[in-house]
Amino acid sequence: MNKTLIITGGAGFIGSHVVRLFVHKYPDYKIINLDALTYAGNLENLTDIENAPNYTFVKADITNEPELRAVFEQYRPDAIIHLAAESHVDRSITNPNAFIQTNVMGTANLLNLAREFWTLNPAHTHGHFPDRKELNNLFYHVSTDEVYGSLGETGFFLETTSYDPQSPYSASKAASDHLVRAYGNTYGLPFMLSNCSNNYGPNHFPEKLIPLCISNIINEKPLPIYGDGKYTRDWLFVIDHAIAIDAIFHNAKVGETYNIGGFNEWQNIDLVCELIKQMDAKLRRPAGYSEKLITYVKDRPGHDKRYAIDANKLKDDLGWTPSVTFEEGLDKTIDWYLSNEAWLKNVTSGAYQRYYEDQYIN
Ligand code: NAD
Ligand code: DAU
């Protein structure tokens, strides 16, 4: 094992795909999956690699500094890929404090420890970033395109777009992005950052639009469409996000930021109709059978109209482009949910308890 890498939030949706990719691709790294196992964290996402020799799970909460310190003391990480967060916009509207605690304070705890263990070490020269090939002391922060706010009918988010977060979730992520850059600028902490568009794919918690609709089409439950359904998102298959993180982590210059996106914009209502079309066919229902489930509900407060990412910097610098089309990705995703109904049943019982029906339908 030549390097120890902590991946925070590795039991969640995107984190589990990142952990799996790194465990398979880098047998020489010791991969520590650090996760508090909130409602969104699920070790069932990783049963296929749980016994891999280069993989360790550690249950720890990033808001708990002493707990986090103990993990740093024990494992002495060479690098961190930070994904742990409260990630759902609607929950940030009903409970913003949880987002401020985890996304801002939790990130600050990680930054303070990384600084203490790395930059206060006498071997580190302030402002001199380590040789990239050595992967030494690198803090990679995984963030969102929502920090840029909302677009109108045209235009794209660039890495240079000013921050303009609109929800407590995006404001908390924007704050954590600013902290990461400030620790780089002020203390010489080697960092990199990426801001990605909406992910979809296997293991996505069914509170987000695509997995919620897949689950509700299976169970013939309402498909809640916020407002007029004409809000636009850019969708990326989760494994392509994991591949982009790998490319950036290993090849980007320290201090860089990359936007990651699918070049794939959909209005919500069109996307839900596409899901209905594909799922009715797979479930051998008559074409259009599930359209009756579409239910317009009250809008999300402060709902951002449109997100669209320009991911050309990542394409030009590192040669990354999405590896699957949206049609292929959606097909793989629907098939995964249809073959993993036990997973779906397990995560929708217990803490989740049909959050959506309470918030938006009743
Ligand atoms: P998720 O909600 O599925 O998973 C979050 C994980 O973090 C869970 O395993 C949870 O247990 C863990 N976690 C939460 N609070 C914690 C704490 N206090 N201490 C330790 N672990 C904690 O989220 P996701 O959709 O996989 O998103 C992962 C990251 O990627 C987030 O930082 C999110 O902002 C970012 N992101 C997500 C998307 C998306 O479309 N889902 C897009 C761009 C960026
Ligand atoms: O853009 C990246 C972000 O994408 C990530 O940072 C967030 O972690 C992730 O949750 C996601 O945020 P969104 O708010 O865009 O995703 P969500 O799936 O919640 O909603 C997608 C769109 O669908 C949005 O316009 C709201 C709408 N929607 C959502 C739900 C859950 C509905 O119309 N009905 C619903 O039931």
CSV table of C-alpha atoms and ligand atoms in Angstrom, one decimal, residues 13-14 85-90 99 143-147 157 167 169-170 173 195-199 204-213 216 222-235 266-269 271-272 295 297-300 303-307 309 356 360-361, ligand 2:
chain,number,residue,atom,x,y,z
A,13,PHE,CA,-24.8,7.7,-4.1
A,14,ILE,CA,-21.8,9.3,-5.9
A,85,ALA,CA,-22.6,16.3,2.6
A,86,GLU,CA,-26.3,16.8,3.1
A,87,SER,CA,-27.2,16.8,-0.6
A,88,HIS,CA,-31.0,17.3,-1.0
A,89,VAL,CA,-32.2,20.8,-1.8
A,90,ASP,CA,-35.8,20.2,-0.4
A,99,PHE,CA,-26.7,21.6,5.9
A,143,SER,CA,-19.0,20.3,-5.3
A,144,THR,CA,-22.0,21.2,-7.3
A,145,ASP,CA,-23.0,23.5,-10.2
A,146,GLU,CA,-25.8,24.9,-8.0
A,147,VAL,CA,-23.2,27.3,-6.5
A,157,PHE,CA,-21.9,27.9,-16.3
A,167,SER,CA,-31.0,27.6,-1.7
A,169,TYR,CA,-28.0,23.7,0.2
A,170,SER,CA,-26.2,25.6,-2.6
A,173,LYS,CA,-21.8,24.2,-0.7
A,195,ASN,CA,-18.6,21.5,-9.7
A,196,CYS,CA,-20.8,18.9,-11.3
A,197,SER,CA,-24.3,18.9,-12.7
A,198,ASN,CA,-27.2,16.5,-11.7
A,199,ASN,CA,-26.1,12.9,-11.5
A,204,HIS,CA,-29.5,7.1,-6.1
A,205,PHE,CA,-31.6,7.7,-3.1
A,206,PRO,CA,-35.3,7.8,-4.2
A,207,GLU,CA,-36.0,11.4,-2.9
A,208,LYS,CA,-34.3,12.9,-6.0
A,209,LEU,CA,-36.4,13.3,-9.2
A,210,ILE,CA,-35.2,10.3,-11.4
A,211,PRO,CA,-35.1,7.6,-8.7
A,212,LEU,CA,-38.3,8.9,-7.1
A,213,CYS,CA,-40.1,8.6,-10.4
A,216,ASN,CA,-43.2,5.5,-8.1
A,222,PRO,CA,-48.0,9.9,-8.0
A,223,LEU,CA,-45.1,11.5,-9.9
A,224,PRO,CA,-44.8,14.9,-8.3
A,225,ILE,CA,-43.9,17.7,-10.8
A,226,TYR,CA,-43.0,20.9,-9.1
A,227,GLY,CA,-44.5,24.1,-10.5
A,228,ASP,CA,-45.0,24.0,-14.3
A,229,GLY,CA,-42.4,21.2,-14.8
A,230,LYS,CA,-40.4,23.5,-17.2
A,231,TYR,CA,-37.3,23.7,-15.0
A,232,THR,CA,-34.2,22.5,-16.7
A,233,ARG,CA,-31.3,20.3,-15.5
A,234,ASP,CA,-28.2,18.9,-17.2
A,235,TRP,CA,-28.0,15.1,-16.4
A,266,TRP,CA,-33.8,18.2,-20.1
A,267,GLN,CA,-36.9,20.0,-18.8
A,268,ASN,CA,-38.3,18.0,-15.9
A,269,ILE,CA,-41.7,17.2,-17.5
A,271,LEU,CA,-37.6,13.8,-18.6
A,272,VAL,CA,-40.5,12.3,-16.6
A,295,THR,CA,-49.2,15.1,-10.5
A,297,VAL,CA,-47.7,19.9,-7.0
A,298,LYS,CA,-46.7,23.1,-5.3
A,299,ASP,CA,-43.4,24.5,-6.4
A,300,ARG,CA,-40.1,24.3,-4.6
A,303,HIS,CA,-36.6,27.0,-7.4
A,304,ASP,CA,-33.6,27.5,-9.8
A,305,LYS,CA,-34.9,27.7,-13.4
A,306,ARG,CA,-32.1,26.3,-15.4
A,307,TYR,CA,-28.6,24.7,-14.9
A,309,ILE,CA,-22.6,23.2,-17.6
A,356,TYR,CA,-42.2,13.4,-0.2
A,360,TYR,CA,-45.5,17.8,-1.3
A,361,ILE,CA,-48.6,15.7,-1.8
B,2,DAU,O1,-27.1,20.2,-9.9
B,2,DAU,C1,-26.5,19.4,-9.0
B,2,DAU,C2,-27.4,19.1,-7.9
B,2,DAU,O2,-28.4,18.2,-8.4
B,2,DAU,C3,-26.7,18.4,-6.7
B,2,DAU,O3,-25.8,19.3,-6.2
B,2,DAU,C4,-27.7,18.0,-5.6
B,2,DAU,O4,-27.1,17.4,-4.6
B,2,DAU,C5,-28.8,17.1,-6.3
B,2,DAU,O5,-29.8,16.8,-5.4
B,2,DAU,C6,-29.4,17.8,-7.5
B,2,DAU,O6,-30.2,18.9,-7.1
B,2,DAU,P1,-31.6,19.2,-7.8
B,2,DAU,O7,-32.5,20.0,-6.9
B,2,DAU,O8,-31.5,19.7,-9.2
B,2,DAU,O9,-32.2,17.7,-7.9
B,2,DAU,P2,-33.6,17.0,-7.7
B,2,DAU,O10,-33.6,15.6,-8.2
B,2,DAU,O11,-34.1,17.3,-6.3
B,2,DAU,O12,-34.6,17.9,-8.6
B,2,DAU,C7,-34.4,17.9,-10.0
B,2,DAU,C8,-35.4,18.8,-10.6
B,2,DAU,O13,-36.7,18.2,-10.5
B,2,DAU,C9,-35.6,20.1,-9.9
B,2,DAU,O14,-35.9,21.1,-10.9
B,2,DAU,C10,-36.7,19.9,-8.9
B,2,DAU,C11,-37.6,18.9,-9.7
B,2,DAU,N1,-38.4,18.0,-8.9
B,2,DAU,C12,-37.7,17.3,-7.9
B,2,DAU,C13,-38.4,16.3,-7.2
B,2,DAU,C14,-37.6,15.5,-6.1
B,2,DAU,C15,-39.7,17.8,-9.2
B,2,DAU,O15,-40.3,18.4,-10.0
B,2,DAU,N2,-40.4,16.8,-8.4
B,2,DAU,C16,-39.8,16.1,-7.4
B,2,DAU,O16,-40.4,15.3,-6.8
